[in-house]
mmCIF file of C-alpha atoms in Angstrom:
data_model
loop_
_atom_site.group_PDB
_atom_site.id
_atom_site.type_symbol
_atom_site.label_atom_id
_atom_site.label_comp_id
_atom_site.label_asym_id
_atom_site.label_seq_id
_atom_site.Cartn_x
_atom_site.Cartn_y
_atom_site.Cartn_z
ATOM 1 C CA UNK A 1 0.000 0.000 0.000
ATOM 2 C CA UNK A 2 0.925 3.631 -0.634
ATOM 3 C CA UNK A 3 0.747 6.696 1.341
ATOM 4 C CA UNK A 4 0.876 9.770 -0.695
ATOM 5 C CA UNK A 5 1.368 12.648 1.097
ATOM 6 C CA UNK A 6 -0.509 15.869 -1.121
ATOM 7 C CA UNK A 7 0.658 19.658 -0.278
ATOM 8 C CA UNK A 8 0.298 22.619 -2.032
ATOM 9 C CA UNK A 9 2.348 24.964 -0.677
ATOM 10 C CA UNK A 10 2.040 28.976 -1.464
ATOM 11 C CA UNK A 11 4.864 29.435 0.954
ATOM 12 C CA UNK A 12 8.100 31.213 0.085
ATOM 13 C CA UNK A 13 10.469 29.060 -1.977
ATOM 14 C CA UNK A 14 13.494 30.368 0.113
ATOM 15 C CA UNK A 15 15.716 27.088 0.618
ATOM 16 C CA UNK A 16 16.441 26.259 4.068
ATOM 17 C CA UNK A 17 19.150 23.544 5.052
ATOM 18 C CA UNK A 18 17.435 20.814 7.747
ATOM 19 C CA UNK A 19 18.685 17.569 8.781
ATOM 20 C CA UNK A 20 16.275 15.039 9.652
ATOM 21 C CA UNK A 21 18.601 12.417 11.678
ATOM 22 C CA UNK A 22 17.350 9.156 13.037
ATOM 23 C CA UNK A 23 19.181 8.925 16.278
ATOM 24 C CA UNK A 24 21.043 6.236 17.348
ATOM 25 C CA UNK A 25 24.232 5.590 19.480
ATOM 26 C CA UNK A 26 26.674 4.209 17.201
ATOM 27 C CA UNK A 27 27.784 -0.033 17.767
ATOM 28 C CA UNK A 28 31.010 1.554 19.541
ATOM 29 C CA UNK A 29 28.951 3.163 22.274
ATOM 30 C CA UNK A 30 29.044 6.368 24.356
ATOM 31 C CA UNK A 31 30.100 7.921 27.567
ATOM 32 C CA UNK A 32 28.646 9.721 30.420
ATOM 33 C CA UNK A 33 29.585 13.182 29.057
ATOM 34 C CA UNK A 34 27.609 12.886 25.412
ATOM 35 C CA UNK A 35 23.769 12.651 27.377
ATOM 36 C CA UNK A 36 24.869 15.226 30.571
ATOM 37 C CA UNK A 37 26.299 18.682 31.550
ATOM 38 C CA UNK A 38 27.342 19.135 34.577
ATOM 39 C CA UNK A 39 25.462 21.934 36.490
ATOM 40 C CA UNK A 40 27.459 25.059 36.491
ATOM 41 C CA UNK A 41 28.712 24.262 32.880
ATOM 42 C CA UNK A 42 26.295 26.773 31.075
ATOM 43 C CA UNK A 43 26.685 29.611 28.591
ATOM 44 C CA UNK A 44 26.487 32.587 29.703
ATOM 45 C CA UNK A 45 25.610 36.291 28.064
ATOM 46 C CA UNK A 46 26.642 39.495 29.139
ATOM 47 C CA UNK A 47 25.096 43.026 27.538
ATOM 48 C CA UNK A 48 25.454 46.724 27.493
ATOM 49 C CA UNK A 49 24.162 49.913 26.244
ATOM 50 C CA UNK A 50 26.354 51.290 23.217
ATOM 51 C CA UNK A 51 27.076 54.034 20.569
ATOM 52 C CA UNK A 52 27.961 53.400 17.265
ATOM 53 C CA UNK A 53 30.189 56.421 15.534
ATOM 54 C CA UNK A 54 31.400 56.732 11.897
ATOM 55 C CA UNK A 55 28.141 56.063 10.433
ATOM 56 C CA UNK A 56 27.607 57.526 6.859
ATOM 57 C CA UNK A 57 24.107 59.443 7.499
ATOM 58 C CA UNK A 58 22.184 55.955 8.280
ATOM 59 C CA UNK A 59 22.646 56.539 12.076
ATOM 60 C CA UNK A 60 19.844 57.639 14.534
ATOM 61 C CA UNK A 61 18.279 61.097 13.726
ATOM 62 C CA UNK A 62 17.726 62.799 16.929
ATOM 63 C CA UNK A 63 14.323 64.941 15.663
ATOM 64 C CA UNK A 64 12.622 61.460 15.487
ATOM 65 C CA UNK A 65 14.145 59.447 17.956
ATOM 66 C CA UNK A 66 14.863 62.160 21.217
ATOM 67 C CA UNK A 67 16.131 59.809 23.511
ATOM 68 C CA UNK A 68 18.458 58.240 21.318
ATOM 69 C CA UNK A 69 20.323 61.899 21.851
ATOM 70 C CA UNK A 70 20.581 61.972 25.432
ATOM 71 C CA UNK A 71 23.350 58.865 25.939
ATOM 72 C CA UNK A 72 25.675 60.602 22.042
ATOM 73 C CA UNK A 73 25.319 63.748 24.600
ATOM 74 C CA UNK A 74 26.831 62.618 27.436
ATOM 75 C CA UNK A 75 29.283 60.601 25.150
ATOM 76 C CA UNK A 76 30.514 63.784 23.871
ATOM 77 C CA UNK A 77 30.680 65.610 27.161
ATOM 78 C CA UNK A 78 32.861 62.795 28.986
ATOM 79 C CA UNK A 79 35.022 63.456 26.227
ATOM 80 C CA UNK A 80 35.399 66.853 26.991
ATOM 81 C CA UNK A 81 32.476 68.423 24.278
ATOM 82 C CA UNK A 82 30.059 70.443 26.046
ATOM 83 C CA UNK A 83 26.532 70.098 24.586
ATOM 84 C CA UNK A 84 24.242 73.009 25.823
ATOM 85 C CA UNK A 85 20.776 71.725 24.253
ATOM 86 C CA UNK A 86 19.962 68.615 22.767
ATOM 87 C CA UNK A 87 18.432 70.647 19.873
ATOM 88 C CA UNK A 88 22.182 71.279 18.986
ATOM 89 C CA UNK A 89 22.011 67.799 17.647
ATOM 90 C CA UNK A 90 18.962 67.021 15.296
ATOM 91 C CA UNK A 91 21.381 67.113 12.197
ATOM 92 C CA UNK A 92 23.611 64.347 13.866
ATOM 93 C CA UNK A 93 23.022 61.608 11.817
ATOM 94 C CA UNK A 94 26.547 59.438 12.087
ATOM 95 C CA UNK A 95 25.462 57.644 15.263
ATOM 96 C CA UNK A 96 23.397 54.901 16.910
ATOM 97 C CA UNK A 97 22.430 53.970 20.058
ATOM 98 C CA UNK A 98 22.656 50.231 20.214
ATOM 99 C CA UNK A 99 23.026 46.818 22.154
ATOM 100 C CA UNK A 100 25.674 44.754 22.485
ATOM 101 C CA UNK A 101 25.610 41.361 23.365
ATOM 102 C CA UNK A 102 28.391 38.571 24.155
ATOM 103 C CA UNK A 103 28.166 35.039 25.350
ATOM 104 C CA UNK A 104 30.540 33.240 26.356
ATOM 105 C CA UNK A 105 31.156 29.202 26.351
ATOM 106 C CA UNK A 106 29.816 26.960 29.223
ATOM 107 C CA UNK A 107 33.672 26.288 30.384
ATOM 108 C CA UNK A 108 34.040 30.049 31.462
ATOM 109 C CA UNK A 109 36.388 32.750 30.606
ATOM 110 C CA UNK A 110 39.786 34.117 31.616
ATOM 111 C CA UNK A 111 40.931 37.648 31.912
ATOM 112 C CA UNK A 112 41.891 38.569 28.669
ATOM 113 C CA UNK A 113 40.258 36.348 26.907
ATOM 114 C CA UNK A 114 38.764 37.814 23.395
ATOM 115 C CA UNK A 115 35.207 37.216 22.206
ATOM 116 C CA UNK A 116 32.694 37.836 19.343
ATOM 117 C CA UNK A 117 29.435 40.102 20.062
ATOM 118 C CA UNK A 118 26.429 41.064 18.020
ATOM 119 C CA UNK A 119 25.310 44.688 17.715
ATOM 120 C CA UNK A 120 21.843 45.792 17.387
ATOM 121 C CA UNK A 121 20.333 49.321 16.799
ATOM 122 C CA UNK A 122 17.789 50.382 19.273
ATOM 123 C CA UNK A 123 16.433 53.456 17.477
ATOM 124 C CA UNK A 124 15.734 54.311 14.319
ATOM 125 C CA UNK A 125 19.291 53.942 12.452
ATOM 126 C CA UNK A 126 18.836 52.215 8.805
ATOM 127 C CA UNK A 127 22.204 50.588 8.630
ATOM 128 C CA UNK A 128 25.711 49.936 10.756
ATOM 129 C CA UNK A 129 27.334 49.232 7.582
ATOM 130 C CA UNK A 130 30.643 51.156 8.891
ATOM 131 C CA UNK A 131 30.430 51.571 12.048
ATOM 132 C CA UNK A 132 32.489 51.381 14.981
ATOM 133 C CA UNK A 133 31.560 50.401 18.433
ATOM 134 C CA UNK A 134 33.187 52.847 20.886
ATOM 135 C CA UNK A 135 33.895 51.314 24.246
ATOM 136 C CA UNK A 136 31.197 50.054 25.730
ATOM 137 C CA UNK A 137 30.750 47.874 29.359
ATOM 138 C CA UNK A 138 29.281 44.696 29.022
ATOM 139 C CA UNK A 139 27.335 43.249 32.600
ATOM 140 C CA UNK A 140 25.251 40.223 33.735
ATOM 141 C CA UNK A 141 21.884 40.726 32.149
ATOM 142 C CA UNK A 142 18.906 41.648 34.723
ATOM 143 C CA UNK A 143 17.436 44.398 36.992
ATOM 144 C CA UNK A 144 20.475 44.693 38.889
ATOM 145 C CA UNK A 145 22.613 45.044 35.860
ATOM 146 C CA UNK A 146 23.533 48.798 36.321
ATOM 147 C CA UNK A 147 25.203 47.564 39.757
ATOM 148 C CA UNK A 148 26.575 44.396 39.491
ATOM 149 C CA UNK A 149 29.743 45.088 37.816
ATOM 150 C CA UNK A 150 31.517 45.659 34.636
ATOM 151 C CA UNK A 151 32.654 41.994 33.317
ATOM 152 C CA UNK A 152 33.880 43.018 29.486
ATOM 153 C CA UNK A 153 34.454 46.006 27.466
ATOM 154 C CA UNK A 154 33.482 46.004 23.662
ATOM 155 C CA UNK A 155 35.020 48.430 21.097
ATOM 156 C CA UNK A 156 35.473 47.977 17.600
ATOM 157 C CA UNK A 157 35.126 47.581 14.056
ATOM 158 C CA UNK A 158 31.680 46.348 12.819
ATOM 159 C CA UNK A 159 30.826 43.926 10.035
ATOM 160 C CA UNK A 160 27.453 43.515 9.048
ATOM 161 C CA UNK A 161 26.408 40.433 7.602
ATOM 162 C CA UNK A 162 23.128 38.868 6.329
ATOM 163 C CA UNK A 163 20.160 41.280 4.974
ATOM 164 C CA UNK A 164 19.952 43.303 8.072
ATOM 165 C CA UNK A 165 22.069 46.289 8.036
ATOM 166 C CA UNK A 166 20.755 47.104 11.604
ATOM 167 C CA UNK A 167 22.508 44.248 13.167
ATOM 168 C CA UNK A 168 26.252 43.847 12.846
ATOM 169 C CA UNK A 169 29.081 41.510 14.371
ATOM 170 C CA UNK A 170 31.826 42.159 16.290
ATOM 171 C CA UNK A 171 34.610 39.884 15.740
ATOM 172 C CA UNK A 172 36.853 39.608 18.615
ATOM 173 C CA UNK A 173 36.255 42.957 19.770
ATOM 174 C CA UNK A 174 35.084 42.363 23.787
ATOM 175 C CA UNK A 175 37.382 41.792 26.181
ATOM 176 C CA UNK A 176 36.597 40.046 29.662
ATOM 177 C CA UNK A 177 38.412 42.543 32.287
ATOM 178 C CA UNK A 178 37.892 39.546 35.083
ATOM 179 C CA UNK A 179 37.579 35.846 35.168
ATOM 180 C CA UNK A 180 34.529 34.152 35.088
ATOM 181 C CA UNK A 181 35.053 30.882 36.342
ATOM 182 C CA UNK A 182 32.712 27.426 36.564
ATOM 183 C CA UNK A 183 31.905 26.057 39.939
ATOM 184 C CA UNK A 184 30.499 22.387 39.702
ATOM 185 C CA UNK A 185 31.166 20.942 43.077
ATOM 186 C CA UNK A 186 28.949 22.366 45.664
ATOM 187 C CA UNK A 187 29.756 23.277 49.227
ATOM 188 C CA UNK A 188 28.390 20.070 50.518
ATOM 189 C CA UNK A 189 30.561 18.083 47.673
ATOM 190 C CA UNK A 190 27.722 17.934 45.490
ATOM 191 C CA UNK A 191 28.164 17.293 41.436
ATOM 192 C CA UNK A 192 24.779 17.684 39.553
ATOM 193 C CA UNK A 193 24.260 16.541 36.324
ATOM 194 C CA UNK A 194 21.860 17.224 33.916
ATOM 195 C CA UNK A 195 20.370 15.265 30.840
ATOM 196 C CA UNK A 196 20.436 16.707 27.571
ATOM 197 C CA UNK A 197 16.623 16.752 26.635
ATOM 198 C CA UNK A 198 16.500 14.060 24.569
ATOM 199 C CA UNK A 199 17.745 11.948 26.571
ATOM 200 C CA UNK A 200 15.682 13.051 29.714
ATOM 201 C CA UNK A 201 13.999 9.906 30.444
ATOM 202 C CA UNK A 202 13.864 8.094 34.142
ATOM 203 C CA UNK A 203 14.745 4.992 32.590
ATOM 204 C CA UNK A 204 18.381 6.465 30.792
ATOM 205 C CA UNK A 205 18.683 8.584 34.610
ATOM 206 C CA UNK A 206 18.591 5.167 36.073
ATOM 207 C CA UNK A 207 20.877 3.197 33.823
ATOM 208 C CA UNK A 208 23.453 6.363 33.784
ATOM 209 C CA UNK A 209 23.729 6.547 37.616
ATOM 210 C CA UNK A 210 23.969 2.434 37.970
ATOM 211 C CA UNK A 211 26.836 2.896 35.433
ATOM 212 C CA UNK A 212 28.399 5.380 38.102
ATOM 213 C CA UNK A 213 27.773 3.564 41.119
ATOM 214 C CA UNK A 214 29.493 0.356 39.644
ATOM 215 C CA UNK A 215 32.488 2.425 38.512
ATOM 216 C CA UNK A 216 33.189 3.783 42.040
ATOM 217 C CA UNK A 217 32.144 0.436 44.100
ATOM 218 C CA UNK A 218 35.241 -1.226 43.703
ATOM 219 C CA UNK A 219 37.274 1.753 45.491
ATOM 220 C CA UNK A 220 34.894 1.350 48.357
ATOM 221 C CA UNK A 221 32.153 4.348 47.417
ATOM 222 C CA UNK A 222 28.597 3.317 47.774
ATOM 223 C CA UNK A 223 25.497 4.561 46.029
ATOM 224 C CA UNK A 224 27.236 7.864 45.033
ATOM 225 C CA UNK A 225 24.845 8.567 42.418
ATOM 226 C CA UNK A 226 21.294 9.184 42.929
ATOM 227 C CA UNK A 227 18.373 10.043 40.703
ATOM 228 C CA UNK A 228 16.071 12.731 41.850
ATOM 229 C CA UNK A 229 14.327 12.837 38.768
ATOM 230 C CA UNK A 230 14.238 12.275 34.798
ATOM 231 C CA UNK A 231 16.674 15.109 34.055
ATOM 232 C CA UNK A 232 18.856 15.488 37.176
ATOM 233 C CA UNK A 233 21.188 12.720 38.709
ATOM 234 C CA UNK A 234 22.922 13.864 42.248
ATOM 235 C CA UNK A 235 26.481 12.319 42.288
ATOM 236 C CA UNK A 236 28.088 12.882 45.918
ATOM 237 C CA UNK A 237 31.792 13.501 45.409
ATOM 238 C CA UNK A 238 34.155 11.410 47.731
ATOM 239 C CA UNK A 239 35.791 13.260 50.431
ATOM 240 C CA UNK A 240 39.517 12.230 49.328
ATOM 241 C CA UNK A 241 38.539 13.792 45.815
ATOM 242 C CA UNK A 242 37.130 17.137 46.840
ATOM 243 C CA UNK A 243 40.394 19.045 47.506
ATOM 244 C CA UNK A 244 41.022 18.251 43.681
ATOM 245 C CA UNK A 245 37.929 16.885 41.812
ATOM 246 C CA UNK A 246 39.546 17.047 38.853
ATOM 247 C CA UNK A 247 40.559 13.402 38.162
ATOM 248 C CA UNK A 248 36.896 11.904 40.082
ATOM 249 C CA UNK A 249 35.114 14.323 37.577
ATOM 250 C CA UNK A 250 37.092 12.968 34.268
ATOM 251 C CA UNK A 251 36.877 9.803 35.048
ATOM 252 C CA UNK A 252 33.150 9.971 35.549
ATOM 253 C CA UNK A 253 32.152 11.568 32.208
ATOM 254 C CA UNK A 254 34.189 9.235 30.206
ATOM 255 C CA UNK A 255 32.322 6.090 32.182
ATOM 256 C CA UNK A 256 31.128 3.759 28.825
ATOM 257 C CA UNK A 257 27.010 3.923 28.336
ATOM 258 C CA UNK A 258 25.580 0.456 26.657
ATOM 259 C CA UNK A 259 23.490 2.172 23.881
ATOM 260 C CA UNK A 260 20.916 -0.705 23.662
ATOM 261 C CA UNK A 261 20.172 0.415 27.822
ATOM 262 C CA UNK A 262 19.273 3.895 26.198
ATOM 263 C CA UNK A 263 15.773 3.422 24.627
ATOM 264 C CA UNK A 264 14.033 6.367 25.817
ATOM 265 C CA UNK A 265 10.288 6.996 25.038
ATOM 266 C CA UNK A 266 10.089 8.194 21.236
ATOM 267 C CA UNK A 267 10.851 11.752 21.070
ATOM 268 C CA UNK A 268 11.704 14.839 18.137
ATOM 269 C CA UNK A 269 14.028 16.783 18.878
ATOM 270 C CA UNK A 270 14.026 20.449 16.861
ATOM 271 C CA UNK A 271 16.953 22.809 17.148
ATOM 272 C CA UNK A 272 15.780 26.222 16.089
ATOM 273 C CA UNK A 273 19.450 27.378 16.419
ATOM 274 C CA UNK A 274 21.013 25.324 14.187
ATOM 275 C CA UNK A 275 17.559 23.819 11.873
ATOM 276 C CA UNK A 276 17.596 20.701 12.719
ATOM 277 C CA UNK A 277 14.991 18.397 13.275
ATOM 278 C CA UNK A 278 16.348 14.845 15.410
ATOM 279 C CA UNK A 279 13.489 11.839 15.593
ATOM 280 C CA UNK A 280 14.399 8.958 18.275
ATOM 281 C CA UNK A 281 12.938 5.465 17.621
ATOM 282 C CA UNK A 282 10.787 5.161 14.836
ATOM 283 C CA UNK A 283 8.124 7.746 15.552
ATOM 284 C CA UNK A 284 4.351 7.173 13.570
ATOM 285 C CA UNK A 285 1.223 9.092 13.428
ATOM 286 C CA UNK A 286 -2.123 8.101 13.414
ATOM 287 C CA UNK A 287 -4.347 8.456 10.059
ATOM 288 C CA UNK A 288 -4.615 12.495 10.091
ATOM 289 C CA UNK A 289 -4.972 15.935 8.038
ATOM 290 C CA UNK A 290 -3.276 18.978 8.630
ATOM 291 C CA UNK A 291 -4.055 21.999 7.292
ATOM 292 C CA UNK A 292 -1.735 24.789 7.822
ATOM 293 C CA UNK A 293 -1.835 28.847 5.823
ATOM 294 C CA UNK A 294 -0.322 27.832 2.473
ATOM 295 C CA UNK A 295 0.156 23.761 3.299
ATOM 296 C CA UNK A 296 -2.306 21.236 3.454
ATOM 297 C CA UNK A 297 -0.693 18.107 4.367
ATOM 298 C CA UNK A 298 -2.973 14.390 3.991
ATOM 299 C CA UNK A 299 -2.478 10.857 4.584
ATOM 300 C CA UNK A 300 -4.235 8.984 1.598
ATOM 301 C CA UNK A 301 -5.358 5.599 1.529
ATOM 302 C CA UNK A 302 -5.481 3.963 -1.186
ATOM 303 C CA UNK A 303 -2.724 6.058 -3.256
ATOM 304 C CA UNK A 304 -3.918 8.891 -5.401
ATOM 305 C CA UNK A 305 -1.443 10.130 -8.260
ATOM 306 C CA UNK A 306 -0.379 13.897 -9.292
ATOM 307 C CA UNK A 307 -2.962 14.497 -11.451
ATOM 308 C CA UNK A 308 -3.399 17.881 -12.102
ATOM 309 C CA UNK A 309 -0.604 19.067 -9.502
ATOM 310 C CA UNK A 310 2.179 20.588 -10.434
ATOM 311 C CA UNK A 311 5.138 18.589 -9.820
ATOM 312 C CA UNK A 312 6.556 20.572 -6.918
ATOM 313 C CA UNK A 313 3.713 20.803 -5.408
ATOM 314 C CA UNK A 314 3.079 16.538 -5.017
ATOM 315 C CA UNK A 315 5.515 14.039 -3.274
ATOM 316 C CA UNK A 316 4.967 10.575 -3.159
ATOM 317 C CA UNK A 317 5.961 8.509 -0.041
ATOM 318 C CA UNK A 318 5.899 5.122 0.569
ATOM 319 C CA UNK A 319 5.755 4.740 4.390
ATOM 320 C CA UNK A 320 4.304 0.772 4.473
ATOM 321 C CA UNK A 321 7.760 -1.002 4.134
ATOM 322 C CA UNK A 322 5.726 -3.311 1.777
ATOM 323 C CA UNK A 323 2.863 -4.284 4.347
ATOM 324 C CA UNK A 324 -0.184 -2.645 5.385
ATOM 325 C CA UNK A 325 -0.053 0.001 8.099
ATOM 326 C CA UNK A 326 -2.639 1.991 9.581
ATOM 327 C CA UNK A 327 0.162 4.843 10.450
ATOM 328 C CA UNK A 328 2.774 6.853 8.816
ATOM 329 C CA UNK A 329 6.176 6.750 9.812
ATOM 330 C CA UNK A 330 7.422 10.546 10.647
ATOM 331 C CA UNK A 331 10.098 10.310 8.536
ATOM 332 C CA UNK A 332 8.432 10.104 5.373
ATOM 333 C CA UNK A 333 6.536 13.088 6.226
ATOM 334 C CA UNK A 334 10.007 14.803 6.894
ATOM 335 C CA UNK A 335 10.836 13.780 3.716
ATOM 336 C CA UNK A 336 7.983 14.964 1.879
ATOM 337 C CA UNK A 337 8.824 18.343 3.741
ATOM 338 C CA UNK A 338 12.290 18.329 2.193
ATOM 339 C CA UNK A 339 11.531 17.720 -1.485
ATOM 340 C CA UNK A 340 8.674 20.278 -0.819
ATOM 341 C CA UNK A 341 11.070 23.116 0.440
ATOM 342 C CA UNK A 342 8.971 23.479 3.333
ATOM 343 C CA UNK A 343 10.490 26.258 5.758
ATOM 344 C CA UNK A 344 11.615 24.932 9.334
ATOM 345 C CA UNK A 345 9.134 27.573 11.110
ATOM 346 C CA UNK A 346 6.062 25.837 9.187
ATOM 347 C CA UNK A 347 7.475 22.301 9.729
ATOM 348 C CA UNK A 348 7.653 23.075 13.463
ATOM 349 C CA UNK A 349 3.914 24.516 13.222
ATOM 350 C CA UNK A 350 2.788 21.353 11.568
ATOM 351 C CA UNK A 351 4.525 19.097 14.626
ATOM 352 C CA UNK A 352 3.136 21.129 17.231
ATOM 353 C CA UNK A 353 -0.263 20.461 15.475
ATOM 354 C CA UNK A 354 -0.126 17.066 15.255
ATOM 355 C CA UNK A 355 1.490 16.768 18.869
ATOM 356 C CA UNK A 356 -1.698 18.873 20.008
ATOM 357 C CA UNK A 357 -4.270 16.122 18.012
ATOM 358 C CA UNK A 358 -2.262 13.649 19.773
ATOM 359 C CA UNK A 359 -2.030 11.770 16.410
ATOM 360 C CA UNK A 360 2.215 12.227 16.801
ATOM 361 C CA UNK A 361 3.114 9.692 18.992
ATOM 362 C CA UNK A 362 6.053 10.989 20.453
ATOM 363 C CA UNK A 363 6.748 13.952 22.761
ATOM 364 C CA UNK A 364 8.074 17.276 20.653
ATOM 365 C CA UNK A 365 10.621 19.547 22.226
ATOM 366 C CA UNK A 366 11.351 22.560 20.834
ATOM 367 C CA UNK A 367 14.417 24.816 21.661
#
């Protein structure tokens, strides 16, 4: 029997790149450190207000956007420019107020250390096509922000990429002023660690901490690891390691996972960030019609051809494997979206709908 999947798609033809990966741990297996982090291990982002300078007439005009004046005046008076009345700069049209963001990796930063940021205008600037970021103090994001200390300075060259002239890059242009370093061990000798969503499962928790536990038993520790829940496993650091955690902690992440003790519940995984789209198991849905602005997507039994569709509007999918089925496999579908051109954002829309009719049986996470 064939499925035929029929769309007809008014949707933009812009080509986006998605991988639709069945996982699977490979026959050589995994460790500890490819389904956790350990808590304390996360990115983190630090921001500031800025001014862009050396703009050619796209920057902020000041007759439209008032406030945008206020932090180019007292940018010009700290540098020893006295400004009597903002009115003195409505022609002013080589700046732009902006915000400036940098993260920095999960393993921390070092004084000195160099890192990228992205610029974005605030006002009503066209373009920072340019531009160059004068020195601006990056903090902790958060209502305390204008207190909590000064963590980076930014300054620099922009480069703006992509169609949006009002949001540029700057490439190794901030500069952490003091370290920002990773704590994992808590005061009472404490290692959390957290599983990656897709693996979050009480099952994989369990099998993950037994793993542990029979690592350590033979050098006398009991029952070190404990699960609390489906994401979070509480391993209790030996005393004689805690001076110097170092080697316990390396030796734990690289403890060898069976993969055939990892079969979660079936899950997709989408990755806004970098368009991806990850299915464990093989995931099916239930006889079903989706009809989404510019897509309508149906499962057909028995097989209709093309007839009268445009070829790029039609795909064909066989999802029986040669026998009868009264569900379609998720791939296909993913498929069908691929030689369709359908765009991540309405491939996401279409899961969430079918997750909502609780015809996709699997759970959907989105980040």
């Amino acid at each position: 029997m064939m499925r035929n999947f029929r769309m007809t798609p008014t949707i933009s033809s812009a080509l986006i790149a998605l991988i639709v990966a069945l996982w699977c741990t490979s026959a050589s297996g995994t460790t500890v450190s490819a389904l956790v982090r350990m808590k304390g291990h996360e990115q983190n982002k630090f921001t500031g207000l800025g001014i862009v300078v050396g703009l050619d007439g796209t920057g902020d005009t000041v007759e439209q956007a008032t406030l945008a004046a206020l932090p180019y005046r007292s940018l010009l008076e700290s540098l020893g420019t006295r400004v009597g009345s903002i009115r003195e700069l409505e022609n002013a049209d080589s700046f732009a107020i902006v915000q400036v963001t940098m993260t920095i990796s999960d393993k921390g930063a070092r004084e000195g250390d160099l890192f990228d940021a992205t610029v974005t205008t605030l006002y009503n600037a066209t373009s920072l096509k340019g531009g160059y970021l004068f020195f601006t103090p990056l903090r902790l994001p958060g209502p305390d922000s204008p207190t909590n200390g000064v963590w980076a300075i930014a300054s620099g060259d922009l480069v703006v990429e992509g169609d949006n002239p009002r949001k540029a890059k700057l490439w190794q242009g901030a500069q952490m002023l003091v370290d920002h370093r990773t704590h994992v061990v808590s005061q009472a000798g404490i290692i959390e660690l957290v599983l990656h969503n897709r693996y979050a499962d009480h099952g994989i928790a369990t099998t993950i901490a037994d793993a542990i536990n029979a690592e350590f038993e033979f050098e006398g520790y009991a029952a070190i690891a404990r699960v609390r829940d489906a994401k979070n496993i509480e391993v209790h650091l030996p005393a004689a390691d805690r001076a110097e955690p170092a080697a316990f902690i390396n030796t734990m992440m690289r403890i060898p996972i069976d993969p055939s003790l990892l079969q979660g519940p079936p899950m997709v995984y989408v990755n806004r960030g970098t368009q991806t789209i990850t299915v464990t198991g093989n995931v099916e849905i239930s006889p079903s019609a989706i009809s989404h602005p510019g897509l309508t997507l149906g499962m057909l039994t028995p097989a209709v051809g093309p007839d009268g569709l445009r070829p790029n509007d039609w795909a064909s999918v066989d999802t029986t494997d040669g026998a009868s089925r009264s569900s379609a496999r998720l791939d296909d579908v993913l498929s069908a979206f691929r030689q369709l051109n359908v765009p991540l954002d309405d491939r996401i829309a279409i899961l969430q709908s079918l997750e909502k009719a609780g015809v996709l049986h699997a759970e959907l996470i989105i980040e």
